[in-house]
Amino acid sequence: MFDNTFTPEQQMLHQMVKDFTAKEVAPFDMAIDQKGDFTDGLFQKLIDNGFLGLTLPEEYGGAAFDPIATATTINDLAYGNASVGVTLEGHYKTLDQLMKYGNENIQKEYLDSANHRIFAFSNTEPSGGSNPTGISSTAVKEGNKWIINGDKVMITNGGLAEVYIILVKSGENEFSCFLIDKDMPGFSFGKREDFIGLRGTPVGEVVMNNIEVSEDHLIGKRGQGLEIADQAHDDARILMGAVLTGIMEHALKIASDYAKQRKALDTPLTDLQVIQEKIANIAISKELTKLVYQQAAIRKQNGQPYMEEAAMAKTFGSRSAVKAGDDALQVLAGYGYSREYPIEHLIRDARALEIAEGTVEKMRTAIAKAEFEK
Ligand SMILES: Cc1cc2nc3c(=O)[nH]c(=O)nc-3n(C[C@H](O)[C@H](O)[C@H](O)COP(=O)(O)OP(=O)(O)OC[C@H]3O[C@@H](n4cnc5c(N)ncnc54)[C@H](O)[C@@H]3O)c2cc1C
C-alpha cells in the first residue's frame, strides 16, 4: 500500500471523497443499479463538488490533482457504486488526451467548460472494438475544414457526455482524433446499450452525419490517432484498476459483516475455515490490485512508462473482482443470490471491465509483447 505516502492534500481529498461516498453514493447503490441511472441528483452533486474538474489545471477552474489522487478518488467512489467511478473514468481519460494533445485554441475553448460538461472517448464501431484499424468513420479535408461521418457505439457516457474525442480514418491507412460537440449540426445520439452491469453509467451510440469542424479540432497531429487512442486506454486502465479495487472492498465489507453476525448452528461463520479462506482471498486480490494500479499511477506521475502496469491492474483486477463477488456471494449463500443484496450486481459490474477499455485477451497480448521486448 502506498496510502501512507499520501501528501496532506491527497489525504484531505481521500477523506473528503470517502465522506461524500458514504453520504451521497453508497446509500443509493442499489437504486442506481435498479433504476439504471444516477438517482437523487447525484450527477449534479458530482459537478457541484468539483469532481469533473479534479484533474483540470487551476487556470481552467480545476483542482489540478495528480494521477494518484485521481485514481484514489475513483477507488473511493467505486466502493459506493462502480458506475459512479466508471462515469468519471470516461471523463478523466478523455480530458487527459485534450490536455496532452490538444492545441492551445481547442484547449481554451473546451477546458473552460470541462468542470461542468462531461467528456467521452469513442473508438468502438459496430464492426468491432479490439482492432481499431478496422473502423469506417472518416474525416475528409475540404479547404480548411474537416467533414466527419460515421457511427460510434458502446461509448462510456454516450448520451450523457456533451463533448467527444473520436477516432476516425483521415486517409488511406491513416487515423486521427477529432473533438466534436453534441451541439454541432450533424451530431445525434443513437441507441443506449442494455448492458447487464454498470447500470448507472450510460453506454451508448453517437452518429456523425457531415459534421464540419475546423483544423483546431484535430487532436494531436494528423495520423496520430492510434497513438492517442492507445494513450487513452492506458490512462483509463489505471482508473479501471481503481474501480475494481472499490468493487472488491465493497464485496469484502458485505461478506465480512455478514460472517460476523451469522451462525451455522452454534458456530459463528467467522470460525469456519472455508469462510475464512474466502474472506482472505478477497482481501488479497483487493490489496494486490490496489498495489498495481497505484504503481501505474506513480509511474504516470513520475513520467515513466506505465502501459504494462495499467494493463495488469485491469486484467488481474477484473477477473479477481468477479471471483471476489462470487466468493462473497457464497459467504451469504441464499441471501447472496438474492437481488435484495448488492453482491449479484457487483459481479455484473466487475464483469464489464474484462471487456471495456480493451478486452483481457488484448491486455495479455500487450503485456506479453512488453515482456518480450525487455
Ligand atoms: C461497459 C463498457 C464500456 C465501454 N466503453 C467504451 C468507450 O468509452 N469507448 C469505446 O470506444 N468503446 C467502449 N466500449 C467498447 C469496448 O472497448 C469493446 O467492447 C472492446 O474493445 C471489445 O470490442 P468488441 O466488443 O467489438 O469485441 P471484438 O473486438 O469483436 O472481440 C470479440 C472477441 O475476440 C477477441 N479478439 C478480437 N480481436 C483480438 C485480437 N487482436 N487479439 C486477441 N483477441 C481478440 C476479444 O478479446 C473478444 O473475446 C465499452 C464496452 C463496455 C462493455
Short mmCIF file of C-alpha atoms and ligand atoms in Angstrom, two decimals:
data_model
loop_
_atom_site.label_atom_id
_atom_site.label_comp_id
_atom_site.label_asym_id
_atom_site.label_seq_id
_atom_site.Cartn_x
_atom_site.Cartn_y
_atom_site.Cartn_z
CA MET A 1 0.00 0.00 0.00
CA PHE A 2 1.21 3.44 -0.94
CA ASP A 3 -1.57 5.16 1.06
CA ASN A 4 0.84 6.02 3.87
CA THR A 5 2.89 8.11 1.43
CA PHE A 6 -0.02 10.42 0.57
CA THR A 7 0.71 14.14 0.74
CA PRO A 8 -1.52 16.18 3.11
CA GLU A 9 -3.52 17.38 0.05
CA GLN A 10 -4.02 13.81 -1.24
CA GLN A 11 -5.01 12.68 2.26
CA MET A 12 -7.51 15.52 2.62
CA LEU A 13 -9.08 14.71 -0.76
CA HIS A 14 -9.20 10.99 0.12
CA GLN A 15 -11.13 11.77 3.34
CA MET A 16 -13.44 14.21 1.57
CA VAL A 17 -14.28 11.64 -1.14
CA LYS A 18 -14.84 8.87 1.43
CA ASP A 19 -17.28 11.16 3.30
CA PHE A 20 -19.03 12.10 0.04
CA THR A 21 -19.32 8.42 -0.93
CA ALA A 22 -20.76 7.46 2.47
CA LYS A 23 -23.39 10.22 2.29
CA GLU A 24 -24.22 10.65 -1.39
CA VAL A 25 -23.28 7.41 -3.22
CA ALA A 26 -23.35 4.28 -1.02
CA PRO A 27 -26.95 4.74 0.23
CA PHE A 28 -28.14 4.82 -3.41
CA ASP A 29 -26.05 1.90 -4.70
CA MET A 30 -28.97 -0.49 -5.13
CA ALA A 31 -31.27 2.23 -6.51
CA ILE A 32 -28.67 3.22 -9.13
CA ASP A 33 -28.44 -0.39 -10.32
CA GLN A 34 -32.20 -0.89 -10.33
CA LYS A 35 -33.11 2.44 -11.97
CA GLY A 36 -30.24 2.31 -14.43
CA ASP A 37 -29.43 5.93 -13.68
CA PHE A 38 -27.83 8.16 -11.07
CA THR A 39 -30.53 8.90 -8.52
CA ASP A 40 -31.37 11.93 -6.39
CA GLY A 41 -29.47 14.49 -8.43
CA LEU A 42 -26.18 12.65 -7.87
CA PHE A 43 -24.74 13.79 -11.20
CA GLN A 44 -25.35 17.44 -10.28
CA LYS A 45 -23.77 16.81 -6.86
CA LEU A 46 -20.65 15.42 -8.58
CA ILE A 47 -20.45 18.64 -10.60
CA ASP A 48 -21.17 20.89 -7.61
CA ASN A 49 -18.47 19.16 -5.55
CA GLY A 50 -15.85 19.70 -8.26
CA PHE A 51 -15.38 16.07 -9.35
CA LEU A 52 -15.40 16.85 -13.10
CA GLY A 53 -12.63 19.41 -12.65
CA LEU A 54 -10.45 17.29 -10.37
CA THR A 55 -7.61 16.90 -12.90
CA LEU A 56 -8.04 20.22 -14.71
CA PRO A 57 -5.37 22.93 -14.38
CA GLU A 58 -6.30 25.70 -11.95
CA GLU A 59 -6.42 28.29 -14.77
CA TYR A 60 -9.46 26.38 -16.10
CA GLY A 61 -11.17 26.27 -12.72
CA GLY A 62 -9.88 22.82 -11.83
CA ALA A 63 -8.17 21.40 -8.77
CA ALA A 64 -5.10 20.12 -10.73
CA PHE A 65 -4.85 16.85 -8.79
CA ASP A 66 -2.25 14.25 -9.79
CA PRO A 67 -2.77 10.67 -11.12
CA ILE A 68 -2.50 9.07 -7.66
CA ALA A 69 -5.14 11.36 -6.15
CA THR A 70 -7.35 10.86 -9.22
CA ALA A 71 -7.16 7.05 -9.06
CA THR A 72 -7.76 7.11 -5.29
CA THR A 73 -10.87 9.25 -5.86
CA ILE A 74 -12.22 6.73 -8.38
CA ASN A 75 -11.46 3.87 -5.93
CA ASP A 76 -13.30 5.66 -3.11
CA LEU A 77 -16.37 6.46 -5.24
CA ALA A 78 -16.50 2.93 -6.74
CA TYR A 79 -16.62 1.49 -3.21
CA GLY A 80 -20.05 3.16 -3.02
CA ASN A 81 -21.08 2.39 -6.60
CA ALA A 82 -18.89 1.28 -9.51
CA SER A 83 -20.91 3.19 -12.14
CA VAL A 84 -20.04 6.50 -10.50
CA GLY A 85 -16.35 5.59 -10.74
CA VAL A 86 -16.68 4.49 -14.38
CA THR A 87 -18.54 7.65 -15.47
CA LEU A 88 -15.73 9.80 -14.06
CA GLU A 89 -13.09 7.45 -15.51
CA GLY A 90 -14.55 8.05 -19.01
CA HIS A 91 -14.40 11.80 -18.41
CA TYR A 92 -10.86 11.93 -16.94
CA LYS A 93 -9.26 9.74 -19.63
CA THR A 94 -10.70 11.98 -22.35
CA LEU A 95 -9.61 15.19 -20.63
CA ASP A 96 -6.11 13.72 -20.29
CA GLN A 97 -5.89 13.47 -24.09
CA LEU A 98 -7.22 17.00 -24.65
CA MET A 99 -4.67 18.33 -22.14
CA LYS A 100 -1.83 16.30 -23.64
CA TYR A 101 -2.51 16.54 -27.38
CA GLY A 102 -4.99 19.41 -27.96
CA ASN A 103 -3.72 22.68 -29.45
CA GLU A 104 -3.94 25.92 -27.47
CA ASN A 105 -7.13 27.15 -29.21
CA ILE A 106 -9.16 23.97 -28.61
CA GLN A 107 -7.88 23.72 -25.04
CA LYS A 108 -9.00 27.29 -24.35
CA GLU A 109 -12.38 26.66 -25.93
CA TYR A 110 -13.16 23.35 -24.20
CA LEU A 111 -11.18 23.02 -20.95
CA ASP A 112 -13.02 26.02 -19.54
CA SER A 113 -16.30 24.10 -19.56
CA ALA A 114 -14.88 20.69 -18.54
CA ASN A 115 -15.74 21.14 -14.88
CA HIS A 116 -19.45 21.09 -15.72
CA ARG A 117 -19.69 19.34 -19.14
CA ILE A 118 -18.83 15.65 -19.29
CA PHE A 119 -16.40 14.26 -21.90
CA ALA A 120 -16.13 10.84 -23.57
CA PHE A 121 -13.73 8.95 -25.85
CA SER A 122 -15.08 6.99 -28.83
CA ASN A 123 -13.18 4.33 -30.63
CA THR A 124 -15.50 1.33 -30.99
CA GLU A 125 -17.78 0.89 -34.02
CA PRO A 126 -20.47 -1.69 -34.83
CA SER A 127 -17.78 -3.70 -36.71
CA GLY A 128 -15.71 -4.13 -33.52
CA GLY A 129 -13.60 -2.56 -30.80
CA SER A 130 -10.50 -4.73 -30.42
CA ASN A 131 -8.96 -3.90 -33.77
CA PRO A 132 -9.23 -0.13 -34.31
CA THR A 133 -7.69 -0.19 -37.81
CA GLY A 134 -10.96 -1.77 -38.97
CA ILE A 135 -13.05 1.34 -38.29
CA SER A 136 -15.08 3.01 -41.06
CA SER A 137 -15.74 6.52 -39.67
CA THR A 138 -14.00 9.17 -41.76
CA ALA A 139 -12.72 12.72 -41.65
CA VAL A 140 -12.23 14.27 -45.08
CA LYS A 141 -10.42 17.58 -45.55
CA GLU A 142 -12.27 20.17 -47.65
CA GLY A 143 -10.48 23.50 -47.83
CA ASN A 144 -9.65 24.45 -44.26
CA LYS A 145 -12.47 22.30 -42.79
CA TRP A 146 -12.83 18.63 -41.93
CA ILE A 147 -16.07 16.78 -42.67
CA ILE A 148 -16.74 13.90 -40.28
CA ASN A 149 -19.06 10.94 -40.88
CA GLY A 150 -19.58 7.66 -39.08
CA ASP A 151 -21.11 5.69 -36.25
CA LYS A 152 -19.54 5.07 -32.83
CA VAL A 153 -21.08 2.59 -30.38
CA MET A 154 -20.64 1.48 -26.76
CA ILE A 155 -19.24 4.80 -25.62
CA THR A 156 -18.99 5.19 -21.85
CA ASN A 157 -21.15 8.26 -21.07
CA GLY A 158 -22.57 8.15 -24.63
CA GLY A 159 -25.79 10.18 -24.41
CA LEU A 160 -24.72 11.88 -21.18
CA ALA A 161 -21.44 13.37 -22.39
CA GLU A 162 -21.51 16.66 -24.25
CA VAL A 163 -18.00 16.56 -25.76
CA TYR A 164 -16.41 13.60 -27.59
CA ILE A 165 -12.94 12.78 -28.84
CA ILE A 166 -13.39 10.34 -31.71
CA LEU A 167 -11.01 8.15 -33.68
CA VAL A 168 -11.60 8.26 -37.44
CA LYS A 169 -9.86 7.39 -40.70
CA SER A 170 -8.37 10.55 -42.17
CA GLY A 171 -6.78 8.86 -45.15
CA GLU A 172 -5.75 5.51 -46.57
CA ASN A 173 -4.31 3.69 -43.52
CA GLU A 174 -4.24 6.99 -41.63
CA PHE A 175 -6.07 7.51 -38.34
CA SER A 176 -6.66 10.76 -36.49
CA CYS A 177 -8.59 12.02 -33.46
CA PHE A 178 -11.03 14.93 -33.52
CA LEU A 179 -13.03 16.73 -30.88
CA ILE A 180 -16.73 17.10 -31.60
CA ASP A 181 -19.54 18.69 -29.60
CA LYS A 182 -23.08 17.40 -29.20
CA ASP A 183 -24.39 20.82 -30.26
CA MET A 184 -22.75 20.65 -33.70
CA PRO A 185 -25.07 20.24 -36.72
CA GLY A 186 -24.97 16.62 -37.89
CA PHE A 187 -24.41 15.16 -34.40
CA SER A 188 -27.02 12.82 -32.91
CA PHE A 189 -27.31 10.21 -30.18
CA GLY A 190 -28.28 6.64 -31.10
CA LYS A 191 -29.04 3.54 -29.07
CA ARG A 192 -28.17 3.17 -25.39
CA GLU A 193 -26.82 -0.34 -24.68
CA ASP A 194 -28.89 -2.50 -22.33
CA PHE A 195 -25.81 -3.82 -20.51
CA ILE A 196 -26.13 -6.28 -17.64
CA GLY A 197 -23.84 -4.33 -15.30
CA LEU A 198 -22.63 -0.83 -14.50
CA ARG A 199 -26.28 0.07 -14.99
CA GLY A 200 -25.85 3.64 -13.74
CA THR A 201 -23.40 4.56 -16.49
CA PRO A 202 -24.97 5.18 -19.88
CA VAL A 203 -23.03 3.40 -22.63
CA GLY A 204 -24.33 4.49 -26.00
CA GLU A 205 -24.03 5.40 -29.64
CA VAL A 206 -23.10 8.60 -31.40
CA VAL A 207 -23.93 9.21 -35.07
CA MET A 208 -21.94 11.73 -37.10
CA ASN A 209 -23.53 12.99 -40.29
CA ASN A 210 -21.42 15.54 -42.19
CA ILE A 211 -20.15 17.26 -39.04
CA GLU A 212 -17.97 20.19 -40.08
CA VAL A 213 -15.05 21.20 -37.83
CA SER A 214 -12.04 23.49 -38.12
CA GLU A 215 -8.40 22.31 -38.06
CA ASP A 216 -8.27 23.25 -34.35
CA HIS A 217 -10.49 20.24 -33.63
CA LEU A 218 -7.80 17.84 -34.82
CA ILE A 219 -6.39 16.41 -31.56
CA GLY A 220 -2.68 15.79 -31.90
CA LYS A 221 -1.21 15.58 -35.37
CA ARG A 222 -2.86 14.13 -38.45
CA GLY A 223 -2.09 10.38 -38.38
CA GLN A 224 -1.51 10.31 -34.59
CA GLY A 225 -4.95 8.86 -33.83
CA LEU A 226 -3.98 5.31 -32.91
CA GLU A 227 -1.28 6.56 -30.52
CA ILE A 228 -3.83 8.84 -28.81
CA ALA A 229 -6.39 6.02 -28.58
CA ASP A 230 -3.73 3.76 -27.01
CA GLN A 231 -2.81 6.53 -24.59
CA ALA A 232 -6.47 6.99 -23.62
CA HIS A 233 -6.68 3.24 -22.92
CA ASP A 234 -3.54 3.29 -20.76
CA ASP A 235 -4.89 6.20 -18.72
CA ALA A 236 -8.27 4.53 -18.40
CA ARG A 237 -6.83 1.19 -17.27
CA ILE A 238 -5.23 2.71 -14.18
CA LEU A 239 -8.65 4.03 -13.23
CA MET A 240 -10.27 0.67 -14.06
CA GLY A 241 -7.91 -0.92 -11.53
CA ALA A 242 -9.18 1.65 -9.04
CA VAL A 243 -12.84 0.87 -9.85
CA LEU A 244 -12.16 -2.86 -9.42
CA THR A 245 -10.45 -2.29 -6.08
CA GLY A 246 -13.53 -0.36 -4.96
CA ILE A 247 -15.79 -3.25 -6.02
CA MET A 248 -13.64 -5.74 -4.07
CA GLU A 249 -13.62 -3.50 -0.97
CA HIS A 250 -17.41 -3.42 -1.19
CA ALA A 251 -17.68 -7.22 -1.57
CA LEU A 252 -15.28 -7.72 1.35
CA LYS A 253 -17.25 -5.41 3.64
CA ILE A 254 -20.56 -7.12 2.90
CA ALA A 255 -19.16 -10.65 3.28
CA SER A 256 -17.16 -9.83 6.39
CA ASP A 257 -20.05 -8.01 8.14
CA TYR A 258 -22.37 -10.89 7.32
CA ALA A 259 -19.94 -13.54 8.57
CA LYS A 260 -19.55 -11.66 11.86
CA GLN A 261 -23.26 -11.84 12.67
CA ARG A 262 -24.30 -15.19 11.12
CA LYS A 263 -24.09 -18.58 12.84
CA ALA A 264 -24.06 -22.10 11.38
CA LEU A 265 -25.91 -23.79 14.25
CA ASP A 266 -23.84 -22.58 17.21
CA THR A 267 -20.66 -21.84 15.26
CA PRO A 268 -20.09 -18.28 14.08
CA LEU A 269 -19.32 -18.20 10.34
CA THR A 270 -16.09 -16.38 11.24
CA ASP A 271 -14.84 -19.61 12.88
CA LEU A 272 -15.34 -21.72 9.75
CA GLN A 273 -12.15 -22.21 7.80
CA VAL A 274 -14.00 -22.37 4.46
CA ILE A 275 -15.42 -18.89 5.16
CA GLN A 276 -12.07 -17.53 6.37
CA GLU A 277 -10.47 -18.71 3.15
CA LYS A 278 -12.97 -16.79 1.01
CA ILE A 279 -12.57 -13.61 3.07
CA ALA A 280 -8.78 -13.89 2.90
CA ASN A 281 -8.83 -14.44 -0.87
CA ILE A 282 -10.98 -11.35 -1.46
CA ALA A 283 -8.68 -9.28 0.78
CA ILE A 284 -5.53 -10.50 -1.01
CA SER A 285 -6.95 -9.76 -4.51
CA LYS A 286 -8.17 -6.34 -3.44
CA GLU A 287 -4.81 -5.38 -2.00
CA LEU A 288 -2.81 -6.69 -4.97
CA THR A 289 -4.99 -4.85 -7.49
CA LYS A 290 -4.61 -1.68 -5.46
CA LEU A 291 -0.83 -2.03 -5.38
CA VAL A 292 -0.62 -2.44 -9.15
CA TYR A 293 -2.92 0.48 -10.04
CA GLN A 294 -1.10 2.68 -7.52
CA GLN A 295 2.24 1.63 -9.02
CA ALA A 296 0.94 2.55 -12.51
CA ALA A 297 -0.32 5.92 -11.20
CA ILE A 298 3.02 6.67 -9.54
CA ARG A 299 4.87 5.84 -12.75
CA LYS A 300 2.50 8.11 -14.70
CA GLN A 301 3.10 10.91 -12.22
CA ASN A 302 6.88 10.44 -12.48
CA GLY A 303 6.81 10.48 -16.29
CA GLN A 304 7.81 6.79 -16.54
CA PRO A 305 6.13 4.26 -18.90
CA TYR A 306 3.05 2.68 -17.33
CA MET A 307 1.29 0.79 -20.15
CA GLU A 308 2.15 -2.61 -18.70
CA GLU A 309 1.25 -1.88 -15.07
CA ALA A 310 -2.05 -0.28 -16.16
CA ALA A 311 -2.92 -3.35 -18.27
CA MET A 312 -2.01 -5.64 -15.37
CA ALA A 313 -4.23 -3.70 -12.94
CA LYS A 314 -7.21 -4.08 -15.27
CA THR A 315 -6.51 -7.69 -16.28
CA PHE A 316 -5.74 -9.03 -12.80
CA GLY A 317 -8.32 -6.78 -11.14
CA SER A 318 -11.25 -7.64 -13.38
CA ARG A 319 -11.09 -11.44 -13.03
CA SER A 320 -10.24 -11.05 -9.32
CA ALA A 321 -13.25 -8.80 -8.75
CA VAL A 322 -15.61 -11.25 -10.49
CA LYS A 323 -14.16 -14.01 -8.28
CA ALA A 324 -14.36 -11.78 -5.17
CA GLY A 325 -18.05 -11.17 -5.90
CA ASP A 326 -18.57 -14.90 -6.32
CA ASP A 327 -16.78 -15.70 -3.04
CA ALA A 328 -18.77 -13.02 -1.22
CA LEU A 329 -21.99 -14.40 -2.70
CA GLN A 330 -21.10 -17.84 -1.34
CA VAL A 331 -20.49 -16.44 2.16
CA LEU A 332 -24.03 -15.04 2.16
CA ALA A 333 -25.25 -18.13 0.27
CA GLY A 334 -29.04 -17.83 -0.28
CA TYR A 335 -29.10 -14.12 0.61
CA GLY A 336 -26.09 -13.55 -1.63
CA TYR A 337 -28.04 -14.97 -4.56
CA SER A 338 -30.90 -12.55 -3.91
CA ARG A 339 -31.36 -9.25 -5.72
CA GLU A 340 -32.13 -7.76 -2.29
CA TYR A 341 -28.39 -7.76 -1.60
CA PRO A 342 -25.92 -5.89 -3.79
CA ILE A 343 -23.49 -8.74 -4.38
CA GLU A 344 -25.03 -10.01 -7.60
CA HIS A 345 -24.69 -6.55 -9.16
CA LEU A 346 -21.06 -6.29 -8.01
CA ILE A 347 -20.35 -9.39 -10.11
CA ARG A 348 -22.21 -7.91 -13.12
CA ASP A 349 -20.34 -4.61 -12.71
CA ALA A 350 -16.92 -6.24 -12.43
CA ARG A 351 -17.55 -8.43 -15.49
CA ALA A 352 -17.80 -5.34 -17.73
CA LEU A 353 -14.19 -4.48 -17.03
CA GLU A 354 -12.91 -7.68 -18.62
CA ILE A 355 -14.20 -6.06 -21.85
CA ALA A 356 -14.24 -2.25 -21.59
CA GLU A 357 -11.01 -0.34 -22.37
CA GLY A 358 -9.66 -3.36 -24.25
CA THR A 359 -10.51 -6.99 -23.59
CA VAL A 360 -8.36 -9.02 -21.21
CA GLU A 361 -7.25 -11.08 -24.20
CA LYS A 362 -5.80 -7.95 -25.84
CA MET A 363 -4.32 -6.91 -22.47
CA ARG A 364 -2.43 -10.18 -22.17
CA THR A 365 -1.12 -9.78 -25.73
CA ALA A 366 0.14 -6.28 -24.85
CA ILE A 367 1.73 -7.45 -21.57
CA ALA A 368 3.46 -10.40 -23.26
CA LYS A 369 4.74 -8.14 -26.06
CA ALA A 370 6.20 -5.73 -23.49
CA GLU A 371 7.90 -8.65 -21.72
CA PHE A 372 9.37 -9.99 -25.00
CA GLU A 373 10.79 -6.54 -25.72
CA LYS A 374 12.74 -6.49 -22.43
C1 LIG B 1 -19.06 -1.15 -20.15
C2 LIG B 1 -18.38 -0.87 -21.45
C3 LIG B 1 -17.92 0.42 -21.71
C4 LIG B 1 -17.29 0.71 -22.92
N1 LIG B 1 -16.85 1.99 -23.16
C5 LIG B 1 -16.26 2.31 -24.35
C6 LIG B 1 -15.83 3.66 -24.62
O1 LIG B 1 -15.92 4.54 -23.78
N2 LIG B 1 -15.31 3.92 -25.85
C7 LIG B 1 -15.16 2.96 -26.80
O2 LIG B 1 -14.67 3.27 -27.86
N3 LIG B 1 -15.56 1.67 -26.58
C8 LIG B 1 -16.10 1.33 -25.37
N4 LIG B 1 -16.52 0.03 -25.12
C9 LIG B 1 -16.37 -0.97 -26.14
C10 LIG B 1 -15.17 -1.86 -25.84
O3 LIG B 1 -13.97 -1.12 -25.97
C11 LIG B 1 -15.23 -3.04 -26.78
O4 LIG B 1 -16.37 -3.81 -26.43
C12 LIG B 1 -13.97 -3.89 -26.69
O5 LIG B 1 -12.87 -3.19 -27.20
C13 LIG B 1 -14.12 -5.21 -27.48
O6 LIG B 1 -14.62 -4.96 -28.75
P1 LIG B 1 -15.87 -5.83 -29.28
O7 LIG B 1 -16.91 -5.81 -28.22
O8 LIG B 1 -16.24 -5.28 -30.60
O9 LIG B 1 -15.31 -7.28 -29.40
P2 LIG B 1 -14.45 -7.88 -30.61
O10 LIG B 1 -13.38 -6.91 -30.95
O11 LIG B 1 -15.36 -8.28 -31.68
O12 LIG B 1 -13.82 -9.16 -29.92
C14 LIG B 1 -14.53 -10.39 -29.77
C15 LIG B 1 -13.63 -11.38 -29.07
O13 LIG B 1 -12.45 -11.64 -29.84
C16 LIG B 1 -11.27 -11.31 -29.10
N5 LIG B 1 -10.34 -10.62 -30.00
C17 LIG B 1 -10.64 -9.79 -31.03
N6 LIG B 1 -9.52 -9.32 -31.60
C18 LIG B 1 -8.49 -9.83 -30.91
C19 LIG B 1 -7.06 -9.71 -31.02
N7 LIG B 1 -6.50 -8.95 -31.96
N8 LIG B 1 -6.30 -10.39 -30.14
C20 LIG B 1 -6.86 -11.17 -29.18
N9 LIG B 1 -8.20 -11.31 -29.03
C21 LIG B 1 -9.00 -10.65 -29.88
C22 LIG B 1 -11.74 -10.37 -28.00
O14 LIG B 1 -10.88 -10.41 -26.87
C23 LIG B 1 -13.13 -10.91 -27.70
O15 LIG B 1 -13.03 -12.00 -26.81
C24 LIG B 1 -17.13 -0.30 -23.90
C25 LIG B 1 -17.59 -1.60 -23.63
C26 LIG B 1 -18.19 -1.89 -22.43
C27 LIG B 1 -18.66 -3.29 -22.15
#
